């Protein structure tokens, strides 16, 4: 639980990330504008931003993965995934700014500094308390 909270505290230090709550069946994509430091109440943590919040049962987080995922042709997404007791159960994802997109989410020249920010963050956590790095191929329907 300590590593989960350390990671959540660091992820909420800026409002440049996108938070996706839920997994494959239902999910909610949220801007981190106005994000606040996580608050713990018993076995739950609350993550809150300007116009949304969620409560996460810390005991349900059984895995943390840093992910590089192929998406939309030659694009890649970079995020931290918190998974539940069943590895396929995605609880929350925190996406880093995409190196192939500008501030308006339009394709642009590759921005290596955005990838470097993800890689440096990843390298501080992978290997600690079972945190892994995963490369995912593009999902097809």
PDB file of C-alpha atoms in Angstrom:
ATOM      1  CA  UNK A   1       0.000   0.000   0.000  1.00  0.00           C
ATOM      2  CA  UNK A   2       2.894   2.370   0.697  1.00  0.00           C
ATOM      3  CA  UNK A   3       4.294   2.155  -2.842  1.00  0.00           C
ATOM      4  CA  UNK A   4       0.799   2.661  -4.263  1.00  0.00           C
ATOM      5  CA  UNK A   5       0.359   5.850  -2.254  1.00  0.00           C
ATOM      6  CA  UNK A   6       3.861   7.098  -3.089  1.00  0.00           C
ATOM      7  CA  UNK A   7       3.127   6.620  -6.772  1.00  0.00           C
ATOM      8  CA  UNK A   8      -0.345   8.212  -6.586  1.00  0.00           C
ATOM      9  CA  UNK A   9       1.088  11.230  -4.744  1.00  0.00           C
ATOM     10  CA  UNK A  10       3.729  11.710  -7.431  1.00  0.00           C
ATOM     11  CA  UNK A  11       1.269  11.202 -10.303  1.00  0.00           C
ATOM     12  CA  UNK A  12      -1.011  13.906  -8.890  1.00  0.00           C
ATOM     13  CA  UNK A  13       1.730  16.546  -8.620  1.00  0.00           C
ATOM     14  CA  UNK A  14       0.878  18.015 -12.032  1.00  0.00           C
ATOM     15  CA  UNK A  15      -2.203  18.519 -14.140  1.00  0.00           C
ATOM     16  CA  UNK A  16      -0.708  17.275 -17.413  1.00  0.00           C
ATOM     17  CA  UNK A  17      -1.934  13.704 -17.120  1.00  0.00           C
ATOM     18  CA  UNK A  18      -5.195  12.126 -18.211  1.00  0.00           C
ATOM     19  CA  UNK A  19      -6.861   9.782 -15.738  1.00  0.00           C
ATOM     20  CA  UNK A  20      -8.945   6.861 -16.967  1.00  0.00           C
ATOM     21  CA  UNK A  21     -11.103   5.238 -14.344  1.00  0.00           C
ATOM     22  CA  UNK A  22     -12.359   1.740 -15.079  1.00  0.00           C
ATOM     23  CA  UNK A  23     -11.444  -0.905 -17.573  1.00  0.00           C
ATOM     24  CA  UNK A  24     -12.644  -2.580 -20.707  1.00  0.00           C
ATOM     25  CA  UNK A  25     -16.409  -2.620 -20.093  1.00  0.00           C
ATOM     26  CA  UNK A  26     -16.905   0.897 -18.716  1.00  0.00           C
ATOM     27  CA  UNK A  27     -14.379   3.676 -18.302  1.00  0.00           C
ATOM     28  CA  UNK A  28     -14.267   7.426 -17.765  1.00  0.00           C
ATOM     29  CA  UNK A  29     -11.515   9.616 -19.257  1.00  0.00           C
ATOM     30  CA  UNK A  30     -10.725  12.725 -17.219  1.00  0.00           C
ATOM     31  CA  UNK A  31      -8.466  15.763 -17.451  1.00  0.00           C
ATOM     32  CA  UNK A  32      -6.319  16.355 -14.396  1.00  0.00           C
ATOM     33  CA  UNK A  33      -6.951  20.115 -14.371  1.00  0.00           C
ATOM     34  CA  UNK A  34      -7.013  21.206 -10.740  1.00  0.00           C
ATOM     35  CA  UNK A  35      -5.913  17.819  -9.399  1.00  0.00           C
ATOM     36  CA  UNK A  36      -5.287  17.674  -5.673  1.00  0.00           C
ATOM     37  CA  UNK A  37      -3.074  15.525  -3.488  1.00  0.00           C
ATOM     38  CA  UNK A  38      -4.678  12.150  -2.699  1.00  0.00           C
ATOM     39  CA  UNK A  39      -6.584  11.871   0.565  1.00  0.00           C
ATOM     40  CA  UNK A  40      -6.654   8.631   2.543  1.00  0.00           C
ATOM     41  CA  UNK A  41      -9.654   7.603   4.600  1.00  0.00           C
ATOM     42  CA  UNK A  42      -9.341   4.156   6.108  1.00  0.00           C
ATOM     43  CA  UNK A  43      -8.608   1.694   3.300  1.00  0.00           C
ATOM     44  CA  UNK A  44      -9.667   4.113   0.550  1.00  0.00           C
ATOM     45  CA  UNK A  45      -7.872   6.872  -1.283  1.00  0.00           C
ATOM     46  CA  UNK A  46      -9.703   9.726  -2.983  1.00  0.00           C
ATOM     47  CA  UNK A  47      -8.269  11.377  -6.084  1.00  0.00           C
ATOM     48  CA  UNK A  48     -10.003  14.655  -6.942  1.00  0.00           C
ATOM     49  CA  UNK A  49      -9.687  17.276  -9.676  1.00  0.00           C
ATOM     50  CA  UNK A  50     -11.826  20.274 -10.668  1.00  0.00           C
ATOM     51  CA  UNK A  51     -14.853  18.412 -12.013  1.00  0.00           C
ATOM     52  CA  UNK A  52     -14.454  14.749 -11.016  1.00  0.00           C
ATOM     53  CA  UNK A  53     -13.206  12.439  -8.284  1.00  0.00           C
ATOM     54  CA  UNK A  54     -12.962   8.736  -7.552  1.00  0.00           C
ATOM     55  CA  UNK A  55     -12.444   6.498  -4.543  1.00  0.00           C
ATOM     56  CA  UNK A  56     -10.054   3.583  -4.817  1.00  0.00           C
ATOM     57  CA  UNK A  57      -9.992   0.666  -2.369  1.00  0.00           C
ATOM     58  CA  UNK A  58      -6.261   0.337  -1.749  1.00  0.00           C
ATOM     59  CA  UNK A  59      -6.547  -3.356  -0.866  1.00  0.00           C
ATOM     60  CA  UNK A  60      -7.929  -4.004  -4.368  1.00  0.00           C
ATOM     61  CA  UNK A  61      -4.724  -2.749  -6.044  1.00  0.00           C
ATOM     62  CA  UNK A  62      -2.747  -5.945  -6.533  1.00  0.00           C
ATOM     63  CA  UNK A  63      -0.567  -4.873  -9.458  1.00  0.00           C
ATOM     64  CA  UNK A  64       1.052  -1.768 -10.921  1.00  0.00           C
ATOM     65  CA  UNK A  65       2.434  -1.637 -14.430  1.00  0.00           C
ATOM     66  CA  UNK A  66       4.126   1.073 -16.455  1.00  0.00           C
ATOM     67  CA  UNK A  67       2.825   0.591 -19.978  1.00  0.00           C
ATOM     68  CA  UNK A  68       3.880   1.537 -23.488  1.00  0.00           C
ATOM     69  CA  UNK A  69       0.939   0.711 -25.737  1.00  0.00           C
ATOM     70  CA  UNK A  70       0.622   0.896 -29.516  1.00  0.00           C
ATOM     71  CA  UNK A  71      -2.390   2.938 -30.533  1.00  0.00           C
ATOM     72  CA  UNK A  72      -3.800   4.661 -33.617  1.00  0.00           C
ATOM     73  CA  UNK A  73      -1.349   3.599 -36.309  1.00  0.00           C
ATOM     74  CA  UNK A  74       2.188   4.614 -35.439  1.00  0.00           C
ATOM     75  CA  UNK A  75       1.237   6.311 -32.142  1.00  0.00           C
ATOM     76  CA  UNK A  76       2.165   5.050 -28.695  1.00  0.00           C
ATOM     77  CA  UNK A  77       0.561   5.820 -25.335  1.00  0.00           C
ATOM     78  CA  UNK A  78       2.448   5.856 -22.048  1.00  0.00           C
ATOM     79  CA  UNK A  79       0.719   5.313 -18.721  1.00  0.00           C
ATOM     80  CA  UNK A  80       0.703   3.778 -15.270  1.00  0.00           C
ATOM     81  CA  UNK A  81      -1.912   1.069 -14.760  1.00  0.00           C
ATOM     82  CA  UNK A  82      -3.270  -0.019 -11.409  1.00  0.00           C
ATOM     83  CA  UNK A  83      -4.808  -3.494 -11.667  1.00  0.00           C
ATOM     84  CA  UNK A  84      -7.010  -5.560  -9.387  1.00  0.00           C
ATOM     85  CA  UNK A  85      -6.951  -9.149  -8.145  1.00  0.00           C
ATOM     86  CA  UNK A  86      -7.599 -10.420 -11.662  1.00  0.00           C
ATOM     87  CA  UNK A  87      -4.708  -8.981 -13.715  1.00  0.00           C
ATOM     88  CA  UNK A  88      -7.148  -8.141 -16.517  1.00  0.00           C
ATOM     89  CA  UNK A  89      -9.138  -5.977 -14.086  1.00  0.00           C
ATOM     90  CA  UNK A  90      -7.965  -2.420 -14.808  1.00  0.00           C
ATOM     91  CA  UNK A  91      -8.908  -0.113 -11.953  1.00  0.00           C
ATOM     92  CA  UNK A  92      -7.210   3.172 -12.933  1.00  0.00           C
ATOM     93  CA  UNK A  93      -4.761   4.416 -15.548  1.00  0.00           C
ATOM     94  CA  UNK A  94      -2.779   7.661 -15.466  1.00  0.00           C
ATOM     95  CA  UNK A  95      -1.614   8.699 -18.950  1.00  0.00           C
ATOM     96  CA  UNK A  96       1.451  10.830 -19.499  1.00  0.00           C
ATOM     97  CA  UNK A  97       1.335  13.536 -22.183  1.00  0.00           C
ATOM     98  CA  UNK A  98       1.673  11.849 -25.576  1.00  0.00           C
ATOM     99  CA  UNK A  99       4.965  12.647 -27.361  1.00  0.00           C
ATOM    100  CA  UNK A 100       3.156  12.625 -30.717  1.00  0.00           C
ATOM    101  CA  UNK A 101       0.428  15.112 -29.789  1.00  0.00           C
ATOM    102  CA  UNK A 102       0.405  18.837 -29.100  1.00  0.00           C
ATOM    103  CA  UNK A 103      -1.535  20.633 -26.339  1.00  0.00           C
ATOM    104  CA  UNK A 104      -4.708  20.476 -28.478  1.00  0.00           C
ATOM    105  CA  UNK A 105      -4.374  16.692 -28.963  1.00  0.00           C
ATOM    106  CA  UNK A 106      -3.378  17.155 -32.622  1.00  0.00           C
ATOM    107  CA  UNK A 107      -0.594  15.102 -34.206  1.00  0.00           C
ATOM    108  CA  UNK A 108       2.736  16.876 -34.224  1.00  0.00           C
ATOM    109  CA  UNK A 109       6.434  16.123 -34.557  1.00  0.00           C
ATOM    110  CA  UNK A 110       7.719  13.664 -31.974  1.00  0.00           C
ATOM    111  CA  UNK A 111       8.556  15.463 -28.702  1.00  0.00           C
ATOM    112  CA  UNK A 112      11.357  13.454 -27.049  1.00  0.00           C
ATOM    113  CA  UNK A 113      11.118  15.398 -23.774  1.00  0.00           C
ATOM    114  CA  UNK A 114       7.640  13.957 -23.162  1.00  0.00           C
ATOM    115  CA  UNK A 115       8.900  10.405 -23.640  1.00  0.00           C
ATOM    116  CA  UNK A 116      11.916  11.145 -21.430  1.00  0.00           C
ATOM    117  CA  UNK A 117       9.597  12.326 -18.617  1.00  0.00           C
ATOM    118  CA  UNK A 118       7.740   8.985 -18.750  1.00  0.00           C
ATOM    119  CA  UNK A 119      10.967   6.958 -18.917  1.00  0.00           C
ATOM    120  CA  UNK A 120      12.562   8.749 -15.956  1.00  0.00           C
ATOM    121  CA  UNK A 121       9.393   8.315 -13.907  1.00  0.00           C
ATOM    122  CA  UNK A 122       9.156   4.641 -14.912  1.00  0.00           C
ATOM    123  CA  UNK A 123      12.791   3.956 -14.078  1.00  0.00           C
ATOM    124  CA  UNK A 124      12.305   5.212 -10.498  1.00  0.00           C
ATOM    125  CA  UNK A 125       9.544   2.656  -9.854  1.00  0.00           C
ATOM    126  CA  UNK A 126       9.934  -0.453 -12.027  1.00  0.00           C
ATOM    127  CA  UNK A 127      11.386  -3.303 -10.013  1.00  0.00           C
ATOM    128  CA  UNK A 128      10.156  -1.943  -6.702  1.00  0.00           C
ATOM    129  CA  UNK A 129       7.613  -4.148  -4.904  1.00  0.00           C
ATOM    130  CA  UNK A 130       6.581  -6.010  -8.054  1.00  0.00           C
ATOM    131  CA  UNK A 131       6.042  -2.981 -10.308  1.00  0.00           C
ATOM    132  CA  UNK A 132       6.659  -3.994 -13.924  1.00  0.00           C
ATOM    133  CA  UNK A 133       7.069  -2.456 -17.382  1.00  0.00           C
ATOM    134  CA  UNK A 134       4.856  -3.829 -20.156  1.00  0.00           C
ATOM    135  CA  UNK A 135       4.778  -3.195 -23.908  1.00  0.00           C
ATOM    136  CA  UNK A 136       1.328  -3.798 -25.323  1.00  0.00           C
ATOM    137  CA  UNK A 137       0.567  -4.301 -29.006  1.00  0.00           C
ATOM    138  CA  UNK A 138      -2.338  -2.435 -30.537  1.00  0.00           C
ATOM    139  CA  UNK A 139      -5.702  -3.843 -29.515  1.00  0.00           C
ATOM    140  CA  UNK A 140      -7.894  -4.905 -32.432  1.00  0.00           C
ATOM    141  CA  UNK A 141     -11.638  -5.313 -32.305  1.00  0.00           C
TER     142      UNK A 141
END
